[in-house]
């Protein structure tokens, strides 16, 4: 009752911001800046109800611009399924011991790639900075988009989290996706994506 009494009555009868609660997005922007080096504003963040929700929104955004999306092979089939169900053609790009094969990506006609660079699923490969830079060069050269799924960035026992690709690029060609499932609770189904400043 105390929590309800402290709320502004207007907040109880109005829909919140479609991007998600502004105060939470502001705090999340601060947290991402400190923990992952992702420089962003609250306006760039969209709160979602899980990865599936985020990728479904991206499918709607991409529909009139892109037709092919590259995926790591092996990779997370759930993400691939969402884009395929939304009418996109998917291209498999093999995973090397240090992450996705950028030379193979160059040979494809895809302009979007979905990657898990900090802890590749399912191999566990960690993409080094040199390869992250190559991936960013590919994106700049082809006016491409990197969807960076940082699904377990907080889950480190013996080391600090690995810097995100978004940290290196300044967000220009990267859509950064994260979740609070590991740090809070999977049952909350809270994820977020950070869109490019000029995207």
PDB file of C-alpha atoms in Angstrom:
ATOM      1  CA  UNK A   1       0.000   0.000   0.000  1.00  0.00           C
ATOM      2  CA  UNK A   2       2.883   2.379   0.768  1.00  0.00           C
ATOM      3  CA  UNK A   3       4.296   1.858  -2.724  1.00  0.00           C
ATOM      4  CA  UNK A   4       0.937   2.597  -4.331  1.00  0.00           C
ATOM      5  CA  UNK A   5       0.428   5.653  -2.131  1.00  0.00           C
ATOM      6  CA  UNK A   6       3.774   7.104  -3.266  1.00  0.00           C
ATOM      7  CA  UNK A   7       2.791   6.992  -6.963  1.00  0.00           C
ATOM      8  CA  UNK A   8       1.571   9.996  -8.842  1.00  0.00           C
ATOM      9  CA  UNK A   9      -2.169   9.391  -9.502  1.00  0.00           C
ATOM     10  CA  UNK A  10      -1.728  10.471 -13.138  1.00  0.00           C
ATOM     11  CA  UNK A  11       0.807   7.661 -13.656  1.00  0.00           C
ATOM     12  CA  UNK A  12      -1.804   5.126 -12.614  1.00  0.00           C
ATOM     13  CA  UNK A  13      -4.266   6.046 -15.371  1.00  0.00           C
ATOM     14  CA  UNK A  14      -1.923   6.776 -18.282  1.00  0.00           C
ATOM     15  CA  UNK A  15       0.067   4.526 -20.580  1.00  0.00           C
ATOM     16  CA  UNK A  16       3.810   4.771 -20.109  1.00  0.00           C
ATOM     17  CA  UNK A  17       6.318   5.631 -22.826  1.00  0.00           C
ATOM     18  CA  UNK A  18       6.231   3.043 -25.665  1.00  0.00           C
ATOM     19  CA  UNK A  19      10.018   2.664 -25.319  1.00  0.00           C
ATOM     20  CA  UNK A  20       9.642   1.735 -21.643  1.00  0.00           C
ATOM     21  CA  UNK A  21       9.756   3.578 -18.335  1.00  0.00           C
ATOM     22  CA  UNK A  22      12.009   6.636 -18.780  1.00  0.00           C
ATOM     23  CA  UNK A  23      13.634   6.446 -15.328  1.00  0.00           C
ATOM     24  CA  UNK A  24      14.588   2.812 -15.893  1.00  0.00           C
ATOM     25  CA  UNK A  25      16.038   3.653 -19.303  1.00  0.00           C
ATOM     26  CA  UNK A  26      18.088   6.492 -17.775  1.00  0.00           C
ATOM     27  CA  UNK A  27      19.492   4.175 -15.106  1.00  0.00           C
ATOM     28  CA  UNK A  28      20.162   1.505 -17.713  1.00  0.00           C
ATOM     29  CA  UNK A  29      22.078   4.017 -19.878  1.00  0.00           C
ATOM     30  CA  UNK A  30      24.264   4.868 -16.861  1.00  0.00           C
ATOM     31  CA  UNK A  31      24.817   1.200 -16.082  1.00  0.00           C
ATOM     32  CA  UNK A  32      25.734   0.308 -19.681  1.00  0.00           C
ATOM     33  CA  UNK A  33      28.188   3.199 -19.836  1.00  0.00           C
ATOM     34  CA  UNK A  34      29.972   2.031 -16.665  1.00  0.00           C
ATOM     35  CA  UNK A  35      29.825  -1.742 -17.094  1.00  0.00           C
ATOM     36  CA  UNK A  36      29.973  -2.283 -20.868  1.00  0.00           C
ATOM     37  CA  UNK A  37      31.352   0.984 -22.240  1.00  0.00           C
ATOM     38  CA  UNK A  38      28.175   1.481 -24.292  1.00  0.00           C
ATOM     39  CA  UNK A  39      27.770   5.228 -24.678  1.00  0.00           C
ATOM     40  CA  UNK A  40      24.084   5.920 -25.180  1.00  0.00           C
ATOM     41  CA  UNK A  41      21.193   8.067 -24.040  1.00  0.00           C
ATOM     42  CA  UNK A  42      17.894   6.884 -22.603  1.00  0.00           C
ATOM     43  CA  UNK A  43      16.282   7.872 -25.918  1.00  0.00           C
ATOM     44  CA  UNK A  44      18.281   5.199 -27.748  1.00  0.00           C
ATOM     45  CA  UNK A  45      17.086   2.413 -25.423  1.00  0.00           C
ATOM     46  CA  UNK A  46      13.951   0.365 -26.008  1.00  0.00           C
ATOM     47  CA  UNK A  47      12.800  -1.998 -23.264  1.00  0.00           C
ATOM     48  CA  UNK A  48      11.418  -5.320 -24.484  1.00  0.00           C
ATOM     49  CA  UNK A  49       9.917  -8.495 -23.063  1.00  0.00           C
ATOM     50  CA  UNK A  50      12.769 -10.828 -23.938  1.00  0.00           C
ATOM     51  CA  UNK A  51      15.048 -11.355 -26.940  1.00  0.00           C
ATOM     52  CA  UNK A  52      12.187 -12.590 -29.117  1.00  0.00           C
ATOM     53  CA  UNK A  53      10.340  -9.317 -28.587  1.00  0.00           C
ATOM     54  CA  UNK A  54      13.429  -7.265 -29.478  1.00  0.00           C
ATOM     55  CA  UNK A  55      14.106  -9.236 -32.665  1.00  0.00           C
ATOM     56  CA  UNK A  56      10.464  -9.035 -33.722  1.00  0.00           C
ATOM     57  CA  UNK A  57      10.651  -5.235 -33.418  1.00  0.00           C
ATOM     58  CA  UNK A  58      13.858  -5.213 -35.474  1.00  0.00           C
ATOM     59  CA  UNK A  59      12.126  -7.341 -38.120  1.00  0.00           C
ATOM     60  CA  UNK A  60       9.532  -4.602 -38.480  1.00  0.00           C
ATOM     61  CA  UNK A  61      12.210  -1.900 -38.676  1.00  0.00           C
ATOM     62  CA  UNK A  62      14.260  -3.789 -41.286  1.00  0.00           C
ATOM     63  CA  UNK A  63      11.384  -4.966 -43.475  1.00  0.00           C
ATOM     64  CA  UNK A  64      11.605  -2.211 -46.090  1.00  0.00           C
ATOM     65  CA  UNK A  65      15.408  -1.919 -46.129  1.00  0.00           C
ATOM     66  CA  UNK A  66      17.001  -5.361 -45.843  1.00  0.00           C
ATOM     67  CA  UNK A  67      16.094  -8.819 -47.134  1.00  0.00           C
ATOM     68  CA  UNK A  68      19.015 -10.971 -45.952  1.00  0.00           C
ATOM     69  CA  UNK A  69      20.449 -11.459 -42.484  1.00  0.00           C
ATOM     70  CA  UNK A  70      23.637 -13.401 -41.742  1.00  0.00           C
ATOM     71  CA  UNK A  71      23.855 -15.734 -38.746  1.00  0.00           C
ATOM     72  CA  UNK A  72      26.656 -17.591 -37.021  1.00  0.00           C
ATOM     73  CA  UNK A  73      26.802 -21.310 -37.835  1.00  0.00           C
ATOM     74  CA  UNK A  74      26.490 -22.917 -35.389  1.00  0.00           C
ATOM     75  CA  UNK A  75      24.448 -20.269 -33.660  1.00  0.00           C
ATOM     76  CA  UNK A  76      21.282 -19.495 -31.792  1.00  0.00           C
ATOM     77  CA  UNK A  77      18.513 -20.960 -33.964  1.00  0.00           C
ATOM     78  CA  UNK A  78      15.800 -19.125 -31.998  1.00  0.00           C
ATOM     79  CA  UNK A  79      16.983 -15.762 -33.350  1.00  0.00           C
ATOM     80  CA  UNK A  80      17.240 -17.137 -36.881  1.00  0.00           C
ATOM     81  CA  UNK A  81      13.703 -18.550 -36.666  1.00  0.00           C
ATOM     82  CA  UNK A  82      12.244 -15.152 -35.731  1.00  0.00           C
ATOM     83  CA  UNK A  83      13.700 -13.460 -38.808  1.00  0.00           C
ATOM     84  CA  UNK A  84      12.745 -16.336 -41.099  1.00  0.00           C
ATOM     85  CA  UNK A  85       9.168 -16.252 -39.784  1.00  0.00           C
ATOM     86  CA  UNK A  86       9.148 -12.544 -40.637  1.00  0.00           C
ATOM     87  CA  UNK A  87      10.085 -13.235 -44.265  1.00  0.00           C
ATOM     88  CA  UNK A  88      13.855 -12.645 -44.223  1.00  0.00           C
ATOM     89  CA  UNK A  89      16.348 -14.850 -46.044  1.00  0.00           C
ATOM     90  CA  UNK A  90      19.077 -16.053 -43.721  1.00  0.00           C
ATOM     91  CA  UNK A  91      22.708 -16.696 -44.619  1.00  0.00           C
ATOM     92  CA  UNK A  92      24.950 -19.014 -42.586  1.00  0.00           C
ATOM     93  CA  UNK A  93      28.464 -17.818 -41.785  1.00  0.00           C
ATOM     94  CA  UNK A  94      30.808 -20.278 -40.130  1.00  0.00           C
ATOM     95  CA  UNK A  95      32.274 -19.739 -36.667  1.00  0.00           C
ATOM     96  CA  UNK A  96      36.031 -20.023 -36.216  1.00  0.00           C
ATOM     97  CA  UNK A  97      37.815 -20.492 -32.887  1.00  0.00           C
ATOM     98  CA  UNK A  98      37.749 -16.696 -32.409  1.00  0.00           C
ATOM     99  CA  UNK A  99      34.232 -16.022 -33.632  1.00  0.00           C
ATOM    100  CA  UNK A 100      32.431 -15.452 -36.902  1.00  0.00           C
ATOM    101  CA  UNK A 101      34.355 -15.809 -40.181  1.00  0.00           C
ATOM    102  CA  UNK A 102      34.440 -12.224 -41.503  1.00  0.00           C
ATOM    103  CA  UNK A 103      35.947 -13.229 -44.884  1.00  0.00           C
ATOM    104  CA  UNK A 104      32.989 -15.533 -45.447  1.00  0.00           C
ATOM    105  CA  UNK A 105      30.631 -12.726 -44.447  1.00  0.00           C
ATOM    106  CA  UNK A 106      32.294 -10.446 -47.020  1.00  0.00           C
ATOM    107  CA  UNK A 107      31.444 -12.936 -49.772  1.00  0.00           C
ATOM    108  CA  UNK A 108      27.757 -12.948 -48.867  1.00  0.00           C
ATOM    109  CA  UNK A 109      25.261 -10.311 -49.942  1.00  0.00           C
ATOM    110  CA  UNK A 110      23.926  -9.811 -46.404  1.00  0.00           C
ATOM    111  CA  UNK A 111      23.965  -6.300 -44.951  1.00  0.00           C
ATOM    112  CA  UNK A 112      22.902  -7.358 -41.454  1.00  0.00           C
ATOM    113  CA  UNK A 113      24.543  -9.899 -39.150  1.00  0.00           C
ATOM    114  CA  UNK A 114      23.435 -11.285 -35.791  1.00  0.00           C
ATOM    115  CA  UNK A 115      26.405 -12.171 -33.562  1.00  0.00           C
ATOM    116  CA  UNK A 116      27.174 -13.192 -29.980  1.00  0.00           C
ATOM    117  CA  UNK A 117      30.796 -11.927 -29.791  1.00  0.00           C
ATOM    118  CA  UNK A 118      31.437 -11.881 -26.048  1.00  0.00           C
ATOM    119  CA  UNK A 119      30.383 -15.511 -25.555  1.00  0.00           C
ATOM    120  CA  UNK A 120      29.473 -17.151 -28.843  1.00  0.00           C
ATOM    121  CA  UNK A 121      26.523 -19.487 -28.577  1.00  0.00           C
ATOM    122  CA  UNK A 122      27.016 -22.470 -28.504  1.00  0.00           C
ATOM    123  CA  UNK A 123      30.830 -22.705 -28.920  1.00  0.00           C
ATOM    124  CA  UNK A 124      31.793 -20.211 -26.197  1.00  0.00           C
ATOM    125  CA  UNK A 125      34.264 -18.458 -28.530  1.00  0.00           C
ATOM    126  CA  UNK A 126      35.244 -14.916 -27.554  1.00  0.00           C
ATOM    127  CA  UNK A 127      35.798 -12.516 -30.435  1.00  0.00           C
ATOM    128  CA  UNK A 128      39.094 -10.600 -30.003  1.00  0.00           C
ATOM    129  CA  UNK A 129      39.374  -6.886 -30.662  1.00  0.00           C
ATOM    130  CA  UNK A 130      41.102  -7.425 -34.031  1.00  0.00           C
ATOM    131  CA  UNK A 131      38.151  -9.384 -35.374  1.00  0.00           C
ATOM    132  CA  UNK A 132      35.660  -6.934 -33.868  1.00  0.00           C
ATOM    133  CA  UNK A 133      37.411  -4.187 -35.829  1.00  0.00           C
ATOM    134  CA  UNK A 134      37.190  -6.280 -39.022  1.00  0.00           C
ATOM    135  CA  UNK A 135      33.472  -6.748 -38.418  1.00  0.00           C
ATOM    136  CA  UNK A 136      33.055  -2.997 -37.933  1.00  0.00           C
ATOM    137  CA  UNK A 137      34.998  -2.373 -41.163  1.00  0.00           C
ATOM    138  CA  UNK A 138      32.604  -4.721 -42.963  1.00  0.00           C
ATOM    139  CA  UNK A 139      29.624  -2.792 -41.564  1.00  0.00           C
ATOM    140  CA  UNK A 140      31.076   0.584 -42.577  1.00  0.00           C
ATOM    141  CA  UNK A 141      32.020  -0.643 -46.064  1.00  0.00           C
ATOM    142  CA  UNK A 142      28.611  -2.189 -46.810  1.00  0.00           C
ATOM    143  CA  UNK A 143      26.474   0.276 -44.835  1.00  0.00           C
ATOM    144  CA  UNK A 144      25.660  -2.778 -42.756  1.00  0.00           C
ATOM    145  CA  UNK A 145      24.207  -3.405 -39.334  1.00  0.00           C
ATOM    146  CA  UNK A 146      25.663  -5.588 -36.585  1.00  0.00           C
ATOM    147  CA  UNK A 147      23.113  -6.958 -34.117  1.00  0.00           C
ATOM    148  CA  UNK A 148      25.241  -7.615 -31.037  1.00  0.00           C
ATOM    149  CA  UNK A 149      23.519 -10.000 -28.634  1.00  0.00           C
ATOM    150  CA  UNK A 150      25.298  -9.609 -25.291  1.00  0.00           C
ATOM    151  CA  UNK A 151      23.046 -12.171 -23.615  1.00  0.00           C
ATOM    152  CA  UNK A 152      25.260 -13.007 -20.624  1.00  0.00           C
ATOM    153  CA  UNK A 153      27.668 -10.092 -20.333  1.00  0.00           C
ATOM    154  CA  UNK A 154      27.343  -9.880 -16.540  1.00  0.00           C
ATOM    155  CA  UNK A 155      28.056 -13.586 -16.012  1.00  0.00           C
ATOM    156  CA  UNK A 156      31.809 -13.517 -15.319  1.00  0.00           C
ATOM    157  CA  UNK A 157      33.445 -15.295 -12.397  1.00  0.00           C
ATOM    158  CA  UNK A 158      37.184 -14.684 -12.834  1.00  0.00           C
ATOM    159  CA  UNK A 159      37.392 -11.661 -15.121  1.00  0.00           C
ATOM    160  CA  UNK A 160      35.816  -8.370 -16.013  1.00  0.00           C
ATOM    161  CA  UNK A 161      33.181  -8.332 -18.771  1.00  0.00           C
ATOM    162  CA  UNK A 162      34.632  -8.135 -22.273  1.00  0.00           C
ATOM    163  CA  UNK A 163      34.098  -4.728 -23.954  1.00  0.00           C
ATOM    164  CA  UNK A 164      31.203  -4.714 -26.398  1.00  0.00           C
ATOM    165  CA  UNK A 165      31.495  -4.075 -30.139  1.00  0.00           C
ATOM    166  CA  UNK A 166      29.261  -1.083 -29.521  1.00  0.00           C
ATOM    167  CA  UNK A 167      31.954   0.236 -27.157  1.00  0.00           C
ATOM    168  CA  UNK A 168      34.502   0.163 -29.985  1.00  0.00           C
ATOM    169  CA  UNK A 169      32.280   1.674 -32.659  1.00  0.00           C
ATOM    170  CA  UNK A 170      30.396   4.405 -30.870  1.00  0.00           C
ATOM    171  CA  UNK A 171      27.103   2.766 -31.922  1.00  0.00           C
ATOM    172  CA  UNK A 172      27.057   3.901 -35.567  1.00  0.00           C
ATOM    173  CA  UNK A 173      26.487   0.472 -37.121  1.00  0.00           C
ATOM    174  CA  UNK A 174      25.667  -1.579 -34.031  1.00  0.00           C
ATOM    175  CA  UNK A 175      22.376  -2.487 -32.394  1.00  0.00           C
ATOM    176  CA  UNK A 176      23.269  -3.673 -28.912  1.00  0.00           C
ATOM    177  CA  UNK A 177      20.893  -6.145 -27.237  1.00  0.00           C
ATOM    178  CA  UNK A 178      21.085  -7.247 -23.617  1.00  0.00           C
ATOM    179  CA  UNK A 179      18.942  -8.892 -21.003  1.00  0.00           C
ATOM    180  CA  UNK A 180      18.350  -8.759 -17.278  1.00  0.00           C
ATOM    181  CA  UNK A 181      17.534 -12.474 -17.103  1.00  0.00           C
ATOM    182  CA  UNK A 182      20.937 -13.449 -15.690  1.00  0.00           C
ATOM    183  CA  UNK A 183      21.347 -10.529 -13.264  1.00  0.00           C
ATOM    184  CA  UNK A 184      17.754 -10.325 -11.986  1.00  0.00           C
ATOM    185  CA  UNK A 185      15.429 -13.150 -12.959  1.00  0.00           C
ATOM    186  CA  UNK A 186      14.462 -14.982 -16.162  1.00  0.00           C
ATOM    187  CA  UNK A 187      10.811 -14.782 -15.131  1.00  0.00           C
ATOM    188  CA  UNK A 188      10.836 -10.977 -15.434  1.00  0.00           C
ATOM    189  CA  UNK A 189      11.389 -11.252 -19.216  1.00  0.00           C
ATOM    190  CA  UNK A 190      13.150  -7.885 -19.394  1.00  0.00           C
ATOM    191  CA  UNK A 191      15.519  -7.209 -22.255  1.00  0.00           C
ATOM    192  CA  UNK A 192      16.612  -4.039 -23.986  1.00  0.00           C
ATOM    193  CA  UNK A 193      18.166  -2.840 -27.183  1.00  0.00           C
ATOM    194  CA  UNK A 194      20.262   0.236 -27.867  1.00  0.00           C
ATOM    195  CA  UNK A 195      19.657   1.678 -31.311  1.00  0.00           C
ATOM    196  CA  UNK A 196      22.286   3.765 -33.150  1.00  0.00           C
ATOM    197  CA  UNK A 197      22.124   7.489 -32.452  1.00  0.00           C
ATOM    198  CA  UNK A 198      21.513   8.281 -36.129  1.00  0.00           C
ATOM    199  CA  UNK A 199      19.643   5.053 -36.932  1.00  0.00           C
TER     200      UNK A 199
END
